[in-house]
Short mmCIF file of C-alpha atoms and ligand atoms in Angstrom, two decimals:
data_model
loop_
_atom_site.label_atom_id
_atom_site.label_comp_id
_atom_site.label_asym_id
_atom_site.label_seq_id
_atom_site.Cartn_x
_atom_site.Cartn_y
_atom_site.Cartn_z
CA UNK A 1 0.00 0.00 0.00
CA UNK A 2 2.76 2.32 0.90
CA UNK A 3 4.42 2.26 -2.53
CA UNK A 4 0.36 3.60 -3.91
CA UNK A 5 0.88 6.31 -0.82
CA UNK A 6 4.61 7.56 -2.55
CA UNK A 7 4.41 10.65 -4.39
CA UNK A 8 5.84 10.69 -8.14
CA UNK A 9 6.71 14.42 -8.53
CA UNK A 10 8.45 17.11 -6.85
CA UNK A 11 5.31 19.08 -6.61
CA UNK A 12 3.60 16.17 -5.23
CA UNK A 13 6.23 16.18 -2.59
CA UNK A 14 4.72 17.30 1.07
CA UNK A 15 7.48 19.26 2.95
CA UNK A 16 11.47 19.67 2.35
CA UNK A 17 10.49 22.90 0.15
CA UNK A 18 14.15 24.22 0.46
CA UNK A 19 14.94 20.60 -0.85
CA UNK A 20 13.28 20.67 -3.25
CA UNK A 21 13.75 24.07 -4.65
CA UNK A 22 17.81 23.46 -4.58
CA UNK A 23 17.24 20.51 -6.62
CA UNK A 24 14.58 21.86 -9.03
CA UNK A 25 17.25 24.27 -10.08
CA UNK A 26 19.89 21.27 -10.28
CA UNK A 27 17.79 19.47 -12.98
CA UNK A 28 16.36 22.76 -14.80
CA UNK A 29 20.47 23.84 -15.15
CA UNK A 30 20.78 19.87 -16.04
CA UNK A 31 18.62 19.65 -18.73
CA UNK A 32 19.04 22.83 -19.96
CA UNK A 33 22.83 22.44 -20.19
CA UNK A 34 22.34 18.63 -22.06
CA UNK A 35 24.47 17.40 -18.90
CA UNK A 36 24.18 15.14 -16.15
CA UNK A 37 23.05 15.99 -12.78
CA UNK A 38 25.78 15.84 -10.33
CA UNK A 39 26.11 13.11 -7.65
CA UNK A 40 23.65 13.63 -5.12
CA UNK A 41 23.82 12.18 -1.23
CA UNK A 42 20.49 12.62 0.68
CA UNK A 43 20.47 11.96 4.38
CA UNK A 44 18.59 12.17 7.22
CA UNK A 45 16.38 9.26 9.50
CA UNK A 46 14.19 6.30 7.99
CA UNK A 47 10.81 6.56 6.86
CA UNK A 48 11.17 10.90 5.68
CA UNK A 49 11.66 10.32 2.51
CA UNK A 50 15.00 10.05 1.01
CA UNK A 51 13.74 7.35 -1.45
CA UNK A 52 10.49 9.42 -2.48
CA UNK A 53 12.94 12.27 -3.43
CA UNK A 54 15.48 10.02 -5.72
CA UNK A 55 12.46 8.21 -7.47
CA UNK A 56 10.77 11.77 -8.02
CA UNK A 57 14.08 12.98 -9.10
CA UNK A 58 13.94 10.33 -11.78
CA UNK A 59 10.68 11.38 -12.73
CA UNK A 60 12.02 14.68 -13.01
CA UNK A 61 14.77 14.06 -14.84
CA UNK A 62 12.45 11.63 -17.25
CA UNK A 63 15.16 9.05 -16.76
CA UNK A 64 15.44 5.26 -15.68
CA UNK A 65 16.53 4.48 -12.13
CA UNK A 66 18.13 1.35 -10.74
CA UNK A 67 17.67 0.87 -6.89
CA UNK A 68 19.99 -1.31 -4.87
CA UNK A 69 20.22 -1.48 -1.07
CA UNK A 70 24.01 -1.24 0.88
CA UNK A 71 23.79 -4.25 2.50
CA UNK A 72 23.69 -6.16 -0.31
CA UNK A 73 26.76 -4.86 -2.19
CA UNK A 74 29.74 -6.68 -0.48
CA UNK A 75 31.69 -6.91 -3.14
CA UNK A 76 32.76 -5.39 -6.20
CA UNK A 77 30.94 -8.32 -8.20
CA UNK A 78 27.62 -6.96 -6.54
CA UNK A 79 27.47 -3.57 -8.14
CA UNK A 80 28.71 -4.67 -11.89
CA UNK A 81 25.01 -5.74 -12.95
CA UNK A 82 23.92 -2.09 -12.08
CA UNK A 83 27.30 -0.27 -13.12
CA UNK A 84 26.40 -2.58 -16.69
CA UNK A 85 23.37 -1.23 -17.58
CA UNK A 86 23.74 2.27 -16.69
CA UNK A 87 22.41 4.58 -19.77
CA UNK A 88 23.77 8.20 -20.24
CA UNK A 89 22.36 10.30 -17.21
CA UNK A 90 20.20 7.60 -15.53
CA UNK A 91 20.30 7.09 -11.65
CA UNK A 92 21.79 4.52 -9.97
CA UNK A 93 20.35 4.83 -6.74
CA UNK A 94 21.85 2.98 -3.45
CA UNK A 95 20.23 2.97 -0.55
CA UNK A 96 21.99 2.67 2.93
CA UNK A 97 24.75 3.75 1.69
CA UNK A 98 26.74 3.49 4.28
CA UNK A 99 26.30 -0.37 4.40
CA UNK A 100 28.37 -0.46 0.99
CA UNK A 101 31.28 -2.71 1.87
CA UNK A 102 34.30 -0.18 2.55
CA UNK A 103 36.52 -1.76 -0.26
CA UNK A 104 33.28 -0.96 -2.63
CA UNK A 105 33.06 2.11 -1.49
CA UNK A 106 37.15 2.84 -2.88
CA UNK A 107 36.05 1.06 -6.12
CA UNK A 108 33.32 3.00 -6.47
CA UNK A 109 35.42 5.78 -6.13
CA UNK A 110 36.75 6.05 -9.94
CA UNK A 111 33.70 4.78 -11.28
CA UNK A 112 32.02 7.46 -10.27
CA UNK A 113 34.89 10.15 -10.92
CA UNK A 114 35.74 8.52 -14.69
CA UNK A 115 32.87 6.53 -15.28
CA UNK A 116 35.08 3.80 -16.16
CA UNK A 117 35.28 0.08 -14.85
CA UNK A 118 38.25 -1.98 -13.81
CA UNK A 119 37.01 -5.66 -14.05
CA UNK A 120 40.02 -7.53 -12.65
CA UNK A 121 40.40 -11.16 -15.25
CA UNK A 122 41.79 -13.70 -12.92
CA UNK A 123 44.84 -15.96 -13.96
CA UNK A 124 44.43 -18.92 -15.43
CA UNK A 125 46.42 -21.78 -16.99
CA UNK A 126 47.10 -20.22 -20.33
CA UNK A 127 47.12 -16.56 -19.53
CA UNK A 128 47.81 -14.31 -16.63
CA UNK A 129 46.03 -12.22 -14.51
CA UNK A 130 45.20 -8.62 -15.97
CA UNK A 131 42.87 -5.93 -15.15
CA UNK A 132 40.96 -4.22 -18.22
CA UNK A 133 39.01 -0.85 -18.30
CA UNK A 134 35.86 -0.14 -19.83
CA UNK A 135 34.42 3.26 -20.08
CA UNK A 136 30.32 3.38 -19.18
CA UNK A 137 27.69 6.05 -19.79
CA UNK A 138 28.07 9.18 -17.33
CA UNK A 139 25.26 8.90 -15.08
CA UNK A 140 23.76 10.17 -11.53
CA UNK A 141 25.04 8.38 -8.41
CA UNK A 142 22.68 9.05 -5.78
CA UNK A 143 22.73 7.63 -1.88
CA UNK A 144 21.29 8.14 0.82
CA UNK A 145 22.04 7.79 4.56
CA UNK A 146 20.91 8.02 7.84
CA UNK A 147 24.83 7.45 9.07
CA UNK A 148 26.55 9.76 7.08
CA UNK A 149 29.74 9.51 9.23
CA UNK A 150 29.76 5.88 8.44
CA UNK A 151 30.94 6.83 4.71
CA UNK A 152 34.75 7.22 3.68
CA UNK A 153 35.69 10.82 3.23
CA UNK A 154 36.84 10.79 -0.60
CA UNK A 155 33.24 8.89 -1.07
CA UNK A 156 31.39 11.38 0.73
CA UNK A 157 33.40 14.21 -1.30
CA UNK A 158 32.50 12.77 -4.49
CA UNK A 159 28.30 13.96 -3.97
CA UNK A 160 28.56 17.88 -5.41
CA UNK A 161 24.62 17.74 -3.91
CA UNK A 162 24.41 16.58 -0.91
CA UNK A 163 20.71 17.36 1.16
CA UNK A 164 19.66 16.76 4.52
CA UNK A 165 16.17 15.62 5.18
CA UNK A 166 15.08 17.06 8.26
CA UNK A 167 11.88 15.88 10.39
CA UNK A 168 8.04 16.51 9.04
CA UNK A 169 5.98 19.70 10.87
CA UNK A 170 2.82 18.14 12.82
CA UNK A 171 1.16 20.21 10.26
CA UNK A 172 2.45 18.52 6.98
CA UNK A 173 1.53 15.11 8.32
CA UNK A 174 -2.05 16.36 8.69
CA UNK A 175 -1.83 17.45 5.52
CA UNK A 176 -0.19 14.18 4.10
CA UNK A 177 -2.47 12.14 6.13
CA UNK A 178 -5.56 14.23 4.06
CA UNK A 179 -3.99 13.19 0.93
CA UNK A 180 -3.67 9.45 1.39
CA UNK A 181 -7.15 9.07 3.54
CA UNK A 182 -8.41 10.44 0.35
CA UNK A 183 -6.41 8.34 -2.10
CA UNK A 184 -7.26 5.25 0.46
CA UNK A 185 -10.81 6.08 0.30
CA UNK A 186 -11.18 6.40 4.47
CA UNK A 187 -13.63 8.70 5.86
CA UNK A 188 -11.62 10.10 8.61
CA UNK A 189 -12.22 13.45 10.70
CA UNK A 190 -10.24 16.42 11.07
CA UNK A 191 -9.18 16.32 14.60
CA UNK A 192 -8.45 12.38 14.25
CA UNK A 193 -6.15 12.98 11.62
CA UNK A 194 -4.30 16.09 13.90
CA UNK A 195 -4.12 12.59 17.22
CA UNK A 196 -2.58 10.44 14.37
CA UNK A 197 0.00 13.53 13.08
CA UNK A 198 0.86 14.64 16.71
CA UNK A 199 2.21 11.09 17.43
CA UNK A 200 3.68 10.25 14.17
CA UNK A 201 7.28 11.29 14.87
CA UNK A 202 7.82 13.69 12.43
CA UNK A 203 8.06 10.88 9.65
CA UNK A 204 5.80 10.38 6.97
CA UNK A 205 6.18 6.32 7.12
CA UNK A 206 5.26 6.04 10.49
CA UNK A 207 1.94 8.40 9.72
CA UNK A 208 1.17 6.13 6.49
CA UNK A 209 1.84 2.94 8.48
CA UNK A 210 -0.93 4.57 11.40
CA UNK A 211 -3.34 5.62 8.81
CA UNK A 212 -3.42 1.73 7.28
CA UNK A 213 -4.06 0.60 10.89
CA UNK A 214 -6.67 3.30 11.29
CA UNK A 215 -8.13 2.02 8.11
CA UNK A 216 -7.47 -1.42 9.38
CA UNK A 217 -9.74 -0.73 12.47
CA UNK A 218 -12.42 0.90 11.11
CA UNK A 219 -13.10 -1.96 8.66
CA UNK A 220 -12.82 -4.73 11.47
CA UNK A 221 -15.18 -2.87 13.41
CA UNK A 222 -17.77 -1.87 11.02
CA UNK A 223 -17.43 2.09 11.79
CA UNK A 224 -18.55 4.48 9.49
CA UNK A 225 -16.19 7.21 10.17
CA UNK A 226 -13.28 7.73 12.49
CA UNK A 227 -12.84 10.54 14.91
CA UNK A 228 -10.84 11.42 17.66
CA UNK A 229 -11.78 9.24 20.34
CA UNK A 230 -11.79 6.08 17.69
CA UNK A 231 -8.22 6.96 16.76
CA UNK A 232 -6.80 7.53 20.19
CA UNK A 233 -8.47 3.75 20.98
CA UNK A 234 -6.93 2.36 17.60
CA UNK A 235 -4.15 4.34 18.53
CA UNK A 236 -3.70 2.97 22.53
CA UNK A 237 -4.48 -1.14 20.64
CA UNK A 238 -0.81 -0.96 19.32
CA UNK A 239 0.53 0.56 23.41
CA UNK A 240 1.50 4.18 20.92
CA UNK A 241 0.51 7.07 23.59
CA UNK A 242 -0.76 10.54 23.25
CA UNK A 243 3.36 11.58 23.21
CA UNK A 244 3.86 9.13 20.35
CA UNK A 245 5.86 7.20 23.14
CA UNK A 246 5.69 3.34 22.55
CA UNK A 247 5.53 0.12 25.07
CA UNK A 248 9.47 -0.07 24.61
CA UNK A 249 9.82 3.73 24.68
CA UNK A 250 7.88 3.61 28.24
CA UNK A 251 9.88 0.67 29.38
CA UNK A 252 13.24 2.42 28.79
CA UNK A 253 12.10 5.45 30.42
CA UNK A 254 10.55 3.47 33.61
CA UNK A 255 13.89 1.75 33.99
CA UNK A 256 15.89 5.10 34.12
CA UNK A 257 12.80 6.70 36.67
CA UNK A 258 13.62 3.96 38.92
CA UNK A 259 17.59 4.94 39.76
CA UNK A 260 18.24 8.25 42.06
CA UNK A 261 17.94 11.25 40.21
CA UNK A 262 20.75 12.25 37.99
CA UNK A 263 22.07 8.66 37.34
CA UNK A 264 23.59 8.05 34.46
CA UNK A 265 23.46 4.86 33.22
CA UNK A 266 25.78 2.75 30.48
CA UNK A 267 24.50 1.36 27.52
CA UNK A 268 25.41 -2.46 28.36
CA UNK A 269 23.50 -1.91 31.81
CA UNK A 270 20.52 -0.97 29.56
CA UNK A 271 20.85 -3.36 26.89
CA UNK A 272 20.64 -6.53 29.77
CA UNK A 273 18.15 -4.34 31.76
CA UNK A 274 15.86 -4.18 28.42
CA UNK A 275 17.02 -7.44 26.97
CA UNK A 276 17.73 -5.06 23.67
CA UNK A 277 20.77 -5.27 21.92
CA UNK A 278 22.73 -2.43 21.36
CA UNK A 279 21.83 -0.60 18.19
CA UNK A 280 18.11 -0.59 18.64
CA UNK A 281 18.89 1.11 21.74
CA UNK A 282 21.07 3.77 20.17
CA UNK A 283 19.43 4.11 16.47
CA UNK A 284 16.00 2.82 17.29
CA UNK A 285 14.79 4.12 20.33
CA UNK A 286 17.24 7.27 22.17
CA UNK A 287 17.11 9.63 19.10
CA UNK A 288 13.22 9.98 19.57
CA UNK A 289 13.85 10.23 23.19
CA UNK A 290 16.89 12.75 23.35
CA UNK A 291 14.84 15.08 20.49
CA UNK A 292 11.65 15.22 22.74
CA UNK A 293 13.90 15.87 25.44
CA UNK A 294 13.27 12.59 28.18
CA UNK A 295 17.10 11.81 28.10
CA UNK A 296 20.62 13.43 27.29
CA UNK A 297 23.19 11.52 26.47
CA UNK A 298 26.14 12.37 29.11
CA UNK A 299 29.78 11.22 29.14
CA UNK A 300 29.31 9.16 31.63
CA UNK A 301 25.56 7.07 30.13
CA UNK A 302 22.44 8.13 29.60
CA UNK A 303 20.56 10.50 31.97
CA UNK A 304 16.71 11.05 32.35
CA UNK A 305 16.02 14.29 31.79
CA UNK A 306 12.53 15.14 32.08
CA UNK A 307 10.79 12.69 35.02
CA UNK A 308 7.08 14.62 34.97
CA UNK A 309 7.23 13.89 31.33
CA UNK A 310 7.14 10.25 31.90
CA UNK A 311 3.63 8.66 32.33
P1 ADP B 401 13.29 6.65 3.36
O1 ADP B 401 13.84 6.25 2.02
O2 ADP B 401 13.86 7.95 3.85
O3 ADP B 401 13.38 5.58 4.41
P2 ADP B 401 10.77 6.62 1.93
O4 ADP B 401 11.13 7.48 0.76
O5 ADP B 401 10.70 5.16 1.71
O6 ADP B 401 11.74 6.95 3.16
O7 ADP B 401 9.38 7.19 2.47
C1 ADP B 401 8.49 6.40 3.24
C2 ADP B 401 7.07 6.64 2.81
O8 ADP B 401 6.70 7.96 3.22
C3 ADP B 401 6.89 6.63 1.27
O9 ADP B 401 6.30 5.44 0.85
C4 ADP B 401 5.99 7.79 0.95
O10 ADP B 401 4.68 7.32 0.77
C5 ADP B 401 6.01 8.66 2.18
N1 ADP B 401 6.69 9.95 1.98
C6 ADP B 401 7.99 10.21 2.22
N2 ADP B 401 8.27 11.49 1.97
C7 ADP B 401 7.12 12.08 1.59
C8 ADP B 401 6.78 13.42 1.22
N3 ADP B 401 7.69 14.41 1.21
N4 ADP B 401 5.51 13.67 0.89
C9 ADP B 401 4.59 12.67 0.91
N5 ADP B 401 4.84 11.39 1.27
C10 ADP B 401 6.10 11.10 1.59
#
């Protein structure tokens, strides 16, 4: 459903207006010029929209795009389908960037600076080893990233464009919720749609992925429209509160109201204490906490910041 929810077109684009304008001038001065649009790195947190922005780019551009995901390139043998069928200012678009294999990442280096190939021919009995170049079509190398530090310098150099995709306005998820409840068919009020915005972190996925459940709960219960009080109780089913805090949200934040005030606690200690593992702790779960301002992040652990803020 999501993918019927993604919008095709820069103007069809909620938000990032600054975005958006930079990059409508990129491909105008593209186009106009007969070039290629320059190497473009778009980063900021999952679900805003960095993969919206590269297939509208396409769109802009009126050119194909190929779409891999990091993890998946761990070796230089991974990216030669895509780097094969690259046309003359096409995208290649790699998600997760940062999960390119760091020896890709250097070999990715020249194609992206020459547009040329070195496909290494291994020895065998009757010749020897030798590495051969092949020149491919210029085209648009675009990533994105929600750990841009994770990327080697000379990599990250090589993106002339490079945007950051900041956090939604409670307002533009109302509005983007109005869209898709209309393009979902849902009958859903006003000030239901402002409960489901409010607690929707800021990220468009996370308000698509509510509306579906909203739409989800209305159906199962035979309602004919959804207001307020029907979306807080769809809302409350899945544990998500009035703060947007979740059951593991709560549970992290219980754990840190229990110690004397002004503890700060390590990681590890949370990660048995929550039976989490690390990353989910840091990626997952503290940025939403340290942005709304429950915890800081101290030298010495974690801290809980705001007790009367914790229900
Ligand atoms: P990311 O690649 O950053 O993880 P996506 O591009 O996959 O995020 O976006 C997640 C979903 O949110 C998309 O399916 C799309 O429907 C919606 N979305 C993202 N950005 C916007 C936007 N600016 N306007 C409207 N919908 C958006």
């Amino acid at each position: 459903m999501s993918n019927k929810l993604r919008p095709e077109r820069f103007d069809d684009l909620i938000g990032q207006d600054d975005i958006i304008n930079n990059l409508k001038i990129s491909v105008k001065s593209a186009i106009t010029r007969g070039d290629v649009l320059s190497h473009c790195l778009f980063y900021g947190g999952a679900g805003l929209g960095k993969t919206t922005l590269a297939r509208a780019l396409a769109n802009e551009l009126d050119v194909p795009i190929q779409i891999a995901n990091g993890a998946s390139l761990t070796t230089n043998k991974d990216v030669l389908p895509y780097l094969m069928k690259v046309e003359r200012g096409s995208i290649f678009f790699i998600d997760e960037i940062h999960r390119v294999n760091k020896k890709v990442q250097e070999y990715l280096l020249t194609v992206i600076e020459d547009f040329r190939l070195d496909i290494v021919i291994p020895a065998s009995k009757n010749s020897e080893g030798e590495t051969v170049s092949i020149d491919i079509p210029k085209f648009c190398f675009v990533g994105a990233t929600t750990e841009m530090g994770d990327l080697v310098q000379p990599f990250l150099d090589r993106f002339k464009l490079k945007h950051f995709i900041h956090q939604y306005t409670v307002e533009e998820l109302r509005l983007l919720l109005d869209i898709n409840a209309k393009k979902m068919n849902i009958n859903i009020s006003e000030d239901a749609m402002k409960v489901v915005a409010k607690v929707s972190r800021g990220t468009p996925r996370i308000a698509n992925n509510f509306l579906e459940w909203l739409r989800d709960y209305k159906v199962a219960n035979n309602l004919q429209g959804l207001h307020k009080t029907e979306a807080t109780q769809a809302l409350q089913m899945q544990g998500i509160d009035e703060n947007g805090l979740n059951p593991i949200d709560r549970k992290y934040l219980k754990f840190l109201e229990k110690l004397p005030k002004g503890t700060a606690i390590g990681v590890n200690t949370l990660c048995s204490a929550l039976s989490l593992d690390r990353q989910t702790i840091e990626n997952k779960i503290e940025p939403y906490l340290i942005q709304q301002g429950y915890i800081g992040r101290t030298p010495k652990g974690r801290v809980l910041m705001a007790r009367e803020k914790v229900s």
